[in-house]
CSV table of C-alpha atoms in Angstrom, one decimal:
chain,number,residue,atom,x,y,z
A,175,UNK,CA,-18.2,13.7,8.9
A,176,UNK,CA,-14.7,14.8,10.1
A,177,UNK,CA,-12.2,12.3,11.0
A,178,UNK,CA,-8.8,13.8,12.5
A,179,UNK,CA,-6.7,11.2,11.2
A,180,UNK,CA,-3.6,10.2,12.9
A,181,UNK,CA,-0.2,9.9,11.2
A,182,UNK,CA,1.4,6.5,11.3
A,183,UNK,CA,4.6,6.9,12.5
A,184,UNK,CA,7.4,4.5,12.3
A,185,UNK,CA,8.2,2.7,15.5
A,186,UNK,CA,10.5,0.4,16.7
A,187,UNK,CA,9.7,-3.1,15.8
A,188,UNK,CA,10.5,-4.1,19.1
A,189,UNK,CA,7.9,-1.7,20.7
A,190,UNK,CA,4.0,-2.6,20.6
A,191,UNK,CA,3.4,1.2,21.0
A,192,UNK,CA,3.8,4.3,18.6
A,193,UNK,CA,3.0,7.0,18.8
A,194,UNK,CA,0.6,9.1,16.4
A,195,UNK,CA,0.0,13.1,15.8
A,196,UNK,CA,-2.4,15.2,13.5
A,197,UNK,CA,0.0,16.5,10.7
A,198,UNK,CA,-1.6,20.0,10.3
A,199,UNK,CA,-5.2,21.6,10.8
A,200,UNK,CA,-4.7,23.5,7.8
A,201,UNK,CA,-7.0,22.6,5.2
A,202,UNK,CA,-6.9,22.9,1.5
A,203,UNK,CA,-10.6,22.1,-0.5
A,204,UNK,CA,-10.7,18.8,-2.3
A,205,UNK,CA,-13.8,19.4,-4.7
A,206,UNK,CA,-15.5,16.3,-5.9
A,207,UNK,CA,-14.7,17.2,-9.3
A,208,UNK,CA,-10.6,17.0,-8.5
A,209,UNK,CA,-11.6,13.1,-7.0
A,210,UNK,CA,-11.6,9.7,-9.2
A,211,UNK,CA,-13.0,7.1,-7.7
A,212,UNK,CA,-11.8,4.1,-9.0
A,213,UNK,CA,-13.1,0.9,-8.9
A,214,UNK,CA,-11.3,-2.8,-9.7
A,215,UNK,CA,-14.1,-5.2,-10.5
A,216,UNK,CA,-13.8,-9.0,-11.7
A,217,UNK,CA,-17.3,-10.4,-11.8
A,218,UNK,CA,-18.8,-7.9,-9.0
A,219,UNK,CA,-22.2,-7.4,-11.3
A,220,UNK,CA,-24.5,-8.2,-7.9
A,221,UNK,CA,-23.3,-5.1,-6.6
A,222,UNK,CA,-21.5,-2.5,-9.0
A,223,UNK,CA,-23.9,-1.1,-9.8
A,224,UNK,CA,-25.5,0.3,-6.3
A,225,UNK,CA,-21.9,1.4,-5.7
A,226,UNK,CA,-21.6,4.1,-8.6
A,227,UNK,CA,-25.2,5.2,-7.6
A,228,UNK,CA,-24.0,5.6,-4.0
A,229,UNK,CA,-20.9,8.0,-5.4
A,230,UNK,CA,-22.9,9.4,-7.6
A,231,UNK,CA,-25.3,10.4,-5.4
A,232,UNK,CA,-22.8,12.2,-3.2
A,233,UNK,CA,-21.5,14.5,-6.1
A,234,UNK,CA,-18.7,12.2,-7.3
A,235,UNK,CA,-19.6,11.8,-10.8
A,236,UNK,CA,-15.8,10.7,-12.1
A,237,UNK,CA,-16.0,6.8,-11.6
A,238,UNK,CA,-13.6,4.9,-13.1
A,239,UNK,CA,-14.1,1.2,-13.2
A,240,UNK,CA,-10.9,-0.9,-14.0
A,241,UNK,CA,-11.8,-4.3,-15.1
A,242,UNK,CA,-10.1,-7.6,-15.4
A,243,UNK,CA,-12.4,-9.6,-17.6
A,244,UNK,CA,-15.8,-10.3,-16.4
A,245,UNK,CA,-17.5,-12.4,-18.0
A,246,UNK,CA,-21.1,-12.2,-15.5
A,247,UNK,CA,-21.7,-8.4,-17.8
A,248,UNK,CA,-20.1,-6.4,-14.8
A,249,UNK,CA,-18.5,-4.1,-17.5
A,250,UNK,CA,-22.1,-3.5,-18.9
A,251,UNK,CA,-23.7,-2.7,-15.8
A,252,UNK,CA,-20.9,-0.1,-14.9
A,253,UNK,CA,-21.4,1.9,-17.9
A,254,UNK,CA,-24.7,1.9,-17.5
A,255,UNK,CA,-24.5,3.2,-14.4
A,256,UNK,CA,-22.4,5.8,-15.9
A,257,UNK,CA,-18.8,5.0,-14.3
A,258,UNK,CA,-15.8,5.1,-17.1
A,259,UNK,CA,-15.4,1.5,-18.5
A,260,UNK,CA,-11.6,0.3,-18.8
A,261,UNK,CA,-10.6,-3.3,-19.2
A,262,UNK,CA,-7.3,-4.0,-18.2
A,263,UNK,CA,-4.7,-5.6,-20.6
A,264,UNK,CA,-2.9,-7.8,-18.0
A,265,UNK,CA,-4.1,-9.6,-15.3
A,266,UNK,CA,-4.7,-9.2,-11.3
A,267,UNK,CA,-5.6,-6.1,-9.0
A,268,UNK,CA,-2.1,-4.9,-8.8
A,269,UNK,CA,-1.4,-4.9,-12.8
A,270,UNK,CA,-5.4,-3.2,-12.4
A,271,UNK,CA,-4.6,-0.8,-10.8
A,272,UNK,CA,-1.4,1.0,-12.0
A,273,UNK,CA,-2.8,0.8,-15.5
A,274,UNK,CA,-5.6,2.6,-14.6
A,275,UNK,CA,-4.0,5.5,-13.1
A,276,UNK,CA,-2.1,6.1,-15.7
A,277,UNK,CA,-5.4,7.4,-17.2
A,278,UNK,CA,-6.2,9.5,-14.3
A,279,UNK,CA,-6.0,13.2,-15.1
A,280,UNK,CA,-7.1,14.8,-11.7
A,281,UNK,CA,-4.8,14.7,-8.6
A,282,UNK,CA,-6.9,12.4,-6.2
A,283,UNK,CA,-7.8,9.1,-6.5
A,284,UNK,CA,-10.4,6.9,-3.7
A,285,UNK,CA,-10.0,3.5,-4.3
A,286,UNK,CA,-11.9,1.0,-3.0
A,287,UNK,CA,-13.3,-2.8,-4.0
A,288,UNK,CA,-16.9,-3.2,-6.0
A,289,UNK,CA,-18.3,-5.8,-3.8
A,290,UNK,CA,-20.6,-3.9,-1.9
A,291,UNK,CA,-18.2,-4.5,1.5
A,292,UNK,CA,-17.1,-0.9,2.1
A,293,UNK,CA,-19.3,2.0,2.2
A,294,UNK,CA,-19.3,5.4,-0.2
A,295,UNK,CA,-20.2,7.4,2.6
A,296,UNK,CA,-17.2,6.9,4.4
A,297,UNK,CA,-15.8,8.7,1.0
A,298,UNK,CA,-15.3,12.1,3.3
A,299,UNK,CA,-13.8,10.3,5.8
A,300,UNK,CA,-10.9,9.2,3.3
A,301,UNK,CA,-10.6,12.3,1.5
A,302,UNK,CA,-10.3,14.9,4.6
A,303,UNK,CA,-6.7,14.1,5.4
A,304,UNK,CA,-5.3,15.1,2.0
A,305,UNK,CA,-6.6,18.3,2.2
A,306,UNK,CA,-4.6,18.7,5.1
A,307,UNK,CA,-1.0,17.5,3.6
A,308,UNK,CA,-1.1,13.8,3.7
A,309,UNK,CA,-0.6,11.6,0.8
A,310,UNK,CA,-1.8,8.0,1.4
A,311,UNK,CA,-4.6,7.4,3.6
A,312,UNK,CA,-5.5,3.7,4.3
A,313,UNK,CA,-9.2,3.1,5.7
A,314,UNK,CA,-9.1,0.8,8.8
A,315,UNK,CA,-11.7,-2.2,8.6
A,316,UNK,CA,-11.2,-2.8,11.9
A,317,UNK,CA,-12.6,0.1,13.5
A,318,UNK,CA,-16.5,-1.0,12.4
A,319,UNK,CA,-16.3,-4.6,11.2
A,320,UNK,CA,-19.6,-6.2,11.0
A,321,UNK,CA,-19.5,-9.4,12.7
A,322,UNK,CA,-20.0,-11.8,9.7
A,323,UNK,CA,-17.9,-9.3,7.3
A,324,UNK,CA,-14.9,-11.7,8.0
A,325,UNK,CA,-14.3,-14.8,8.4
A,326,UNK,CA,-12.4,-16.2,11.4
A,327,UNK,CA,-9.4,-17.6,9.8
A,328,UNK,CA,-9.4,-14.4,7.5
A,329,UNK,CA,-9.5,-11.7,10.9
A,330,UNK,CA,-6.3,-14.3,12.2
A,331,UNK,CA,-4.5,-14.1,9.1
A,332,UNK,CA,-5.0,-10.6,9.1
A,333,UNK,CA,-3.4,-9.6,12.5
A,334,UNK,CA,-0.7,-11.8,11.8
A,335,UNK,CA,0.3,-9.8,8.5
A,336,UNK,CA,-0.1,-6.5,10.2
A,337,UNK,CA,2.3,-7.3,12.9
A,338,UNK,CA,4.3,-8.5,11.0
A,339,UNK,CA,4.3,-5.8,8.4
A,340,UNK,CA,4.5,-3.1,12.1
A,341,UNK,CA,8.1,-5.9,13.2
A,342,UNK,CA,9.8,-5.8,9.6
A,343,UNK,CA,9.0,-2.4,8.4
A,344,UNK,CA,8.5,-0.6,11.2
A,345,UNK,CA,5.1,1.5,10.8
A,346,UNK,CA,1.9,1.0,12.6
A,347,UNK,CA,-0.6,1.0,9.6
A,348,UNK,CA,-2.9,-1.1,11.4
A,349,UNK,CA,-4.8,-2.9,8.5
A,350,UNK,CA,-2.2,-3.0,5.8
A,351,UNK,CA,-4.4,-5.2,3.4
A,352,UNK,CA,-7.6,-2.8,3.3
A,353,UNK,CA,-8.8,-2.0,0.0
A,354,UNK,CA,-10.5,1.3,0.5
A,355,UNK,CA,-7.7,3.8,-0.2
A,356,UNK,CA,-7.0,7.7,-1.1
A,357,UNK,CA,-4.2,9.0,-2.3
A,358,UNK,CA,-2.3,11.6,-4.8
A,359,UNK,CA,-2.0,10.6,-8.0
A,360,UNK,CA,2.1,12.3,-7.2
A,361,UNK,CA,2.5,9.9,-4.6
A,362,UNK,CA,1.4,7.4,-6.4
A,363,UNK,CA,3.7,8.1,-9.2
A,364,UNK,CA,6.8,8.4,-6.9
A,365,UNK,CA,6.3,4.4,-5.9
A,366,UNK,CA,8.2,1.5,-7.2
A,367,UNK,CA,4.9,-1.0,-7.8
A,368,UNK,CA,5.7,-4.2,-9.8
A,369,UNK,CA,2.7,-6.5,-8.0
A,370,UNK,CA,0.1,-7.8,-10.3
A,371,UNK,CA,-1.6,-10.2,-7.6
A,372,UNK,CA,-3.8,-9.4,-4.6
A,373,UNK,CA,-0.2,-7.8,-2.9
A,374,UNK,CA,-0.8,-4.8,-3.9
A,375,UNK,CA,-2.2,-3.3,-0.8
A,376,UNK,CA,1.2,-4.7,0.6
A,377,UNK,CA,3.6,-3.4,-1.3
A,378,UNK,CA,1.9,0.2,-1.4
A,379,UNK,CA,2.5,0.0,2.0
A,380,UNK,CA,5.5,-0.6,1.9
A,381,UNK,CA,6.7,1.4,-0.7
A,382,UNK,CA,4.9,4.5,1.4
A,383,UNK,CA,7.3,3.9,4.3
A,384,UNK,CA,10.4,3.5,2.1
A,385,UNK,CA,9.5,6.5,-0.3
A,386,UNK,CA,8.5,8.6,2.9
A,387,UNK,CA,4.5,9.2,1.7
A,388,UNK,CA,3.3,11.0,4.3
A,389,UNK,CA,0.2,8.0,5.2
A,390,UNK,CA,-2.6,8.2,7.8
A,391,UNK,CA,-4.8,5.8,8.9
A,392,UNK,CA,-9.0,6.4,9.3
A,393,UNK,CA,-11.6,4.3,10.6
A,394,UNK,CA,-14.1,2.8,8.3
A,395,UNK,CA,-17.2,0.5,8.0
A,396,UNK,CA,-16.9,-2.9,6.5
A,397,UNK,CA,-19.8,-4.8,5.7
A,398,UNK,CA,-20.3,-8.2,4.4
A,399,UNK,CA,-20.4,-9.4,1.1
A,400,UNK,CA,-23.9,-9.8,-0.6
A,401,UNK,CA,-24.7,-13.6,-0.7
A,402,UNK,CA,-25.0,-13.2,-4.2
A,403,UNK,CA,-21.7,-11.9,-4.9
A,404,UNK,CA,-18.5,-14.3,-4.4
A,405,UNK,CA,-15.2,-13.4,-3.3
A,406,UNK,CA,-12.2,-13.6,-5.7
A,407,UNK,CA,-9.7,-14.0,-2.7
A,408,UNK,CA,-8.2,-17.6,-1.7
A,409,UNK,CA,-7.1,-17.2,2.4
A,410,UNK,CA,-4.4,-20.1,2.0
A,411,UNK,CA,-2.9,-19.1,-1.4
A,412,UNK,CA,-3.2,-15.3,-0.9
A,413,UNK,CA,-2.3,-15.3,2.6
A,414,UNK,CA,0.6,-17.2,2.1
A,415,UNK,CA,1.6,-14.6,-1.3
A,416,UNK,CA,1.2,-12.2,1.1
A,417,UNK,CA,3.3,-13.0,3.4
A,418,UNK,CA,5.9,-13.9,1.2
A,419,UNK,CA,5.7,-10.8,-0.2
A,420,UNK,CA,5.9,-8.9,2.8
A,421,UNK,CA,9.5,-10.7,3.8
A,422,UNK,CA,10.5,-10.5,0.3
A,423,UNK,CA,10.0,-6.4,0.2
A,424,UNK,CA,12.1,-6.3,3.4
A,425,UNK,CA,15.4,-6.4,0.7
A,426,UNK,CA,15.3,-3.8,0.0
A,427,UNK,CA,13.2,-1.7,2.7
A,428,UNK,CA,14.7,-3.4,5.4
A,429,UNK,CA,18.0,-5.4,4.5
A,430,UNK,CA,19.1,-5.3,8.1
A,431,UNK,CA,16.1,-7.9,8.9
A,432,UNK,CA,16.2,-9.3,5.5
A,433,UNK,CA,19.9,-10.7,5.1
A,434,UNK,CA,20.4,-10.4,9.0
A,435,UNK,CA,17.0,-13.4,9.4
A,436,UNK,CA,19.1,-15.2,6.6
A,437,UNK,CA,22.5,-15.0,8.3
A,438,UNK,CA,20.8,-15.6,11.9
A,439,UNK,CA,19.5,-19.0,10.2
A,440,UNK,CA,22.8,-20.2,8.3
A,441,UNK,CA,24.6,-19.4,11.7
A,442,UNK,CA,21.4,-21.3,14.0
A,443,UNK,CA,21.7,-24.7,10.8
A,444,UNK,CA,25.8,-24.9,11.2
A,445,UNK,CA,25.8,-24.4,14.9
A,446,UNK,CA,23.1,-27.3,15.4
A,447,UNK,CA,25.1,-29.6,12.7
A,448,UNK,CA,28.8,-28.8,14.7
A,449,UNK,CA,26.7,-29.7,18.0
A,450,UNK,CA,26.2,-33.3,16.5
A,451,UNK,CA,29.3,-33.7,15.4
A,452,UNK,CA,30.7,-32.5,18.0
A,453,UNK,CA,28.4,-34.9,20.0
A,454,UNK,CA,28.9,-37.9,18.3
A,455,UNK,CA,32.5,-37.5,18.5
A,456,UNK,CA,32.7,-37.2,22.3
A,457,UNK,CA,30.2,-40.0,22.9
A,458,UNK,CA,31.2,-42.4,20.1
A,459,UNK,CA,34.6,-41.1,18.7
A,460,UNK,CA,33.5,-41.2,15.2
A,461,UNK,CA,34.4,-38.0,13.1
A,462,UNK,CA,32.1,-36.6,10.4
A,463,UNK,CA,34.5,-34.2,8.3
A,464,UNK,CA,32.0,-33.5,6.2
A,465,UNK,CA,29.7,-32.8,7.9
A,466,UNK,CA,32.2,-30.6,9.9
A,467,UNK,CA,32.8,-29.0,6.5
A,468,UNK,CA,29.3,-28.1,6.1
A,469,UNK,CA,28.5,-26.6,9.3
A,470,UNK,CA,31.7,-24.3,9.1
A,471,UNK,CA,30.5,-23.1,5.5
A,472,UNK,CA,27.1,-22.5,7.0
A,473,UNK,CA,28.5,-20.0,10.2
A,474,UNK,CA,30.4,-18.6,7.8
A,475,UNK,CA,28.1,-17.9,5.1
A,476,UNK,CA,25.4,-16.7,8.0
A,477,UNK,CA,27.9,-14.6,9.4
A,478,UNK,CA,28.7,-12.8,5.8
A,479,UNK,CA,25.2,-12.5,5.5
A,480,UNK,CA,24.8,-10.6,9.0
A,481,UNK,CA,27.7,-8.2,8.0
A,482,UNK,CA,25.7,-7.5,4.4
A,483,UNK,CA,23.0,-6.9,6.2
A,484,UNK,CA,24.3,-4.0,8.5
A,485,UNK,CA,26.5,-3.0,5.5
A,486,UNK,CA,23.1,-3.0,3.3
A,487,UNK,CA,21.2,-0.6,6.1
A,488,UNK,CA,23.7,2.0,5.9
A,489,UNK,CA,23.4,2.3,2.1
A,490,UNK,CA,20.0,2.2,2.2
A,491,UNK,CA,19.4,5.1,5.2
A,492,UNK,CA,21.9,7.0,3.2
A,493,UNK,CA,20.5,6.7,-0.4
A,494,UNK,CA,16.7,7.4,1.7
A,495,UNK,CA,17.8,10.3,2.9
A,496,UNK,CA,19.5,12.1,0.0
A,497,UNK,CA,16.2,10.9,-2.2
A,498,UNK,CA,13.9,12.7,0.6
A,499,UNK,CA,16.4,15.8,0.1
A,500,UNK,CA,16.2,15.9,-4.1
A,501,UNK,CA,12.6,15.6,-3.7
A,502,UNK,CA,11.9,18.3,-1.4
A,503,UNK,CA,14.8,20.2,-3.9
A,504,UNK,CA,12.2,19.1,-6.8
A,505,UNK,CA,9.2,20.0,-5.0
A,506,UNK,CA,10.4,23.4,-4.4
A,507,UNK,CA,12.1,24.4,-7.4
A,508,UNK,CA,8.1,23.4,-9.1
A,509,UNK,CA,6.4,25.7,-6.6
A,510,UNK,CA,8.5,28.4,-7.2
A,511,UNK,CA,8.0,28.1,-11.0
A,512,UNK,CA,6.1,31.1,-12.4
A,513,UNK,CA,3.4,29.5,-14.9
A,514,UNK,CA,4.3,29.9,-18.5
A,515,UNK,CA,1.6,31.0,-21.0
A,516,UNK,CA,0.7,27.3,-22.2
A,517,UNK,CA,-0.4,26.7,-18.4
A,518,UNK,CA,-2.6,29.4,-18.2
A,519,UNK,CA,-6.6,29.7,-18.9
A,520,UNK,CA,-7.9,32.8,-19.8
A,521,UNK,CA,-11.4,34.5,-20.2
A,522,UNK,CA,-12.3,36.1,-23.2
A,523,UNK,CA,-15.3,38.7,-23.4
A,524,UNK,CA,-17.8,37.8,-26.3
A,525,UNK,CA,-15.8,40.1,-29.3
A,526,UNK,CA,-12.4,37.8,-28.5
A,527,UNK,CA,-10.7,40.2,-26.2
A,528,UNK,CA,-8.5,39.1,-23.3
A,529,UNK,CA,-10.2,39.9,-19.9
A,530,UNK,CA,-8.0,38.4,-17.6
A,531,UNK,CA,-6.5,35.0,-16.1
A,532,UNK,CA,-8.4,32.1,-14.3
């Protein structure tokens, strides 16, 4: 199955439309053998195991499954199955996840949950747009949902998040939070990931639009969970972590919205406090200096905030650029380098002599 993925593009937060384009139809091969699949489990033993078969059954026979300390013999079944056992030394998906692919010794990596909810065969699908120059691709749950795969309150919370994610950072990835991903391990590496927690799918998206990752977006199935298998995911708590952490990564992605939401807030709380002064003096002649005091420390501050903000979003366009520049400078300068003999595999004929290079 072929799947001309779109490019997200960034768009203007303002706008509800962006616009999307194929990157190239050039293709390069992506064998199964130059693919980890890599798997974060915590007590997914109803259904690990079908998932490696399924992978395995479609030639991908480097499974790696990261895990955070089941204790229902997950870990067991997985190497049974014959995926690559790791168990993580911290804790959460995030913490998961960059520890395990700082193992990986091939370039690609398709991630995806072991619960059974997202389906190997779509493993094509992922993979096709890095073989034509993209980086990140991010499977789109929405595009074949089953109807029970998600609750209501879950489908809600997750709109909210991506429109929010499409206002502050300004890219249409259209389901931000899915866990079925392929990338480069090089992209990968370029990121800034510090999330431990269930934000991880959030802040690789937003590290891809600050570090430029070329990311595209693919439909995918999403099935229910098994009855038997349980979901480690709290809407409320992680929703709300989620959310937070979206605004919170605008600091540095976004200051404009970041510091400029801040200022907009300080300048809204004075203003409404100098109103009531202001009222209570006309209507009653009595005089609150300090709460005058406040208010005017409050516009103030807000205003500062507003001028940091635009003062922040010039740095930050400027330093964006000139990284973009050194790394196309980098990537260059490594394409160009003739191999040395270390790098090189040769072929020797059965009395030892050299017959020629691989």
């Amino acid at each position: 199955m072929e799947y001309d993925g779109t490019r997200a593009e960034s768009v203007d937060p303002a706008s509800e439309t962006g616009g999307v384009l194929a990157m190239t139809d050039e293709r390069r091969e992506i064998s199964a053998a130059d693919v980890c699949i890599l798997l974060p489990t915590l007590d997914e033993a109803a259904t690990i195991g079908d998932v490696i078969d399924d992978f395995q059954d479609l030639g991908y026979g480097n499974v790696v499954v990261i895990d955070g300390g089941s204790t229902d013999g997950t870990r067991e079944i997985a190497s049974e199955h014959g995926a690559q056992v790791l168990t993580q030394s911290g804790k959460g998906k995030g913490q998961a996840v960059r520890e395990a692919v700082s193992y990986i010794d091939v370039p690609y990596v398709l991630m995806l949950d072991g619960d059974g909810t997202y389906d190997p065969a779509d493993a094509e699908t992922m993979l096709e747009p890095l073989s034509r120059g993209y980086e990140h691709v991010i499977g789109n749950r929405f595009a074949d949902m089953d109807d029970d795969a998600m609750k209501a309150l879950n489908g809600v919370g997750n709109r909210l998040i991506n429109r929010s994610f499409r206002f502050i950072h300004g890219a249409a990835y259209e389901d931000i939070l899915s866990g079925y991903r392929a990338f480069t391990v090089d992209s990968f590496d370029r990121l800034s990931l510090d999330s431990d927690g269930f934000t991880i799918e959030t802040e690789l998206a937003v590290e891809c639009v600050k570090h430029g990752v070329e990311t595209t977006v693919v439909p995918v199935s999403y099935s229910a969970r098994p009855e038997e298998s349980e979901t480690n995911l709290h809407p409320i708590k992680d929703g709300g972590t989620i959310i937070l952490a979206l605004y919170s990564l605008a600091k540095t992605n976004n200051p404009l919205f970041y510091f400029g939401s801040l200022g907009i807030g300080g300048i809204a709380a004075g203003g409404a406090i100098a109103t009531y002064v202001l009222w209570r003096w006309l209507q009653y002649g009595v005089g609150h200096e300090i709460l005058a005091l406040v208010s005017a420390a409050a516009i103030l501050l807000g205003v500062q905030l507003l001028m940091f903000g635009v003062l922040s979003d010039m740095l930050v366009t400027l330093h964006r650029e000139q990284r973009r520049r050194l790394e196309q400078i980098t990537r260059k300068a490594r394409d160009q380098q003739p191999a040395t003999e270390g790098d090189r595999a040769f072929e020797y004929d059965d009395d030892g002599g050299e017959q020629h290079d691989e």
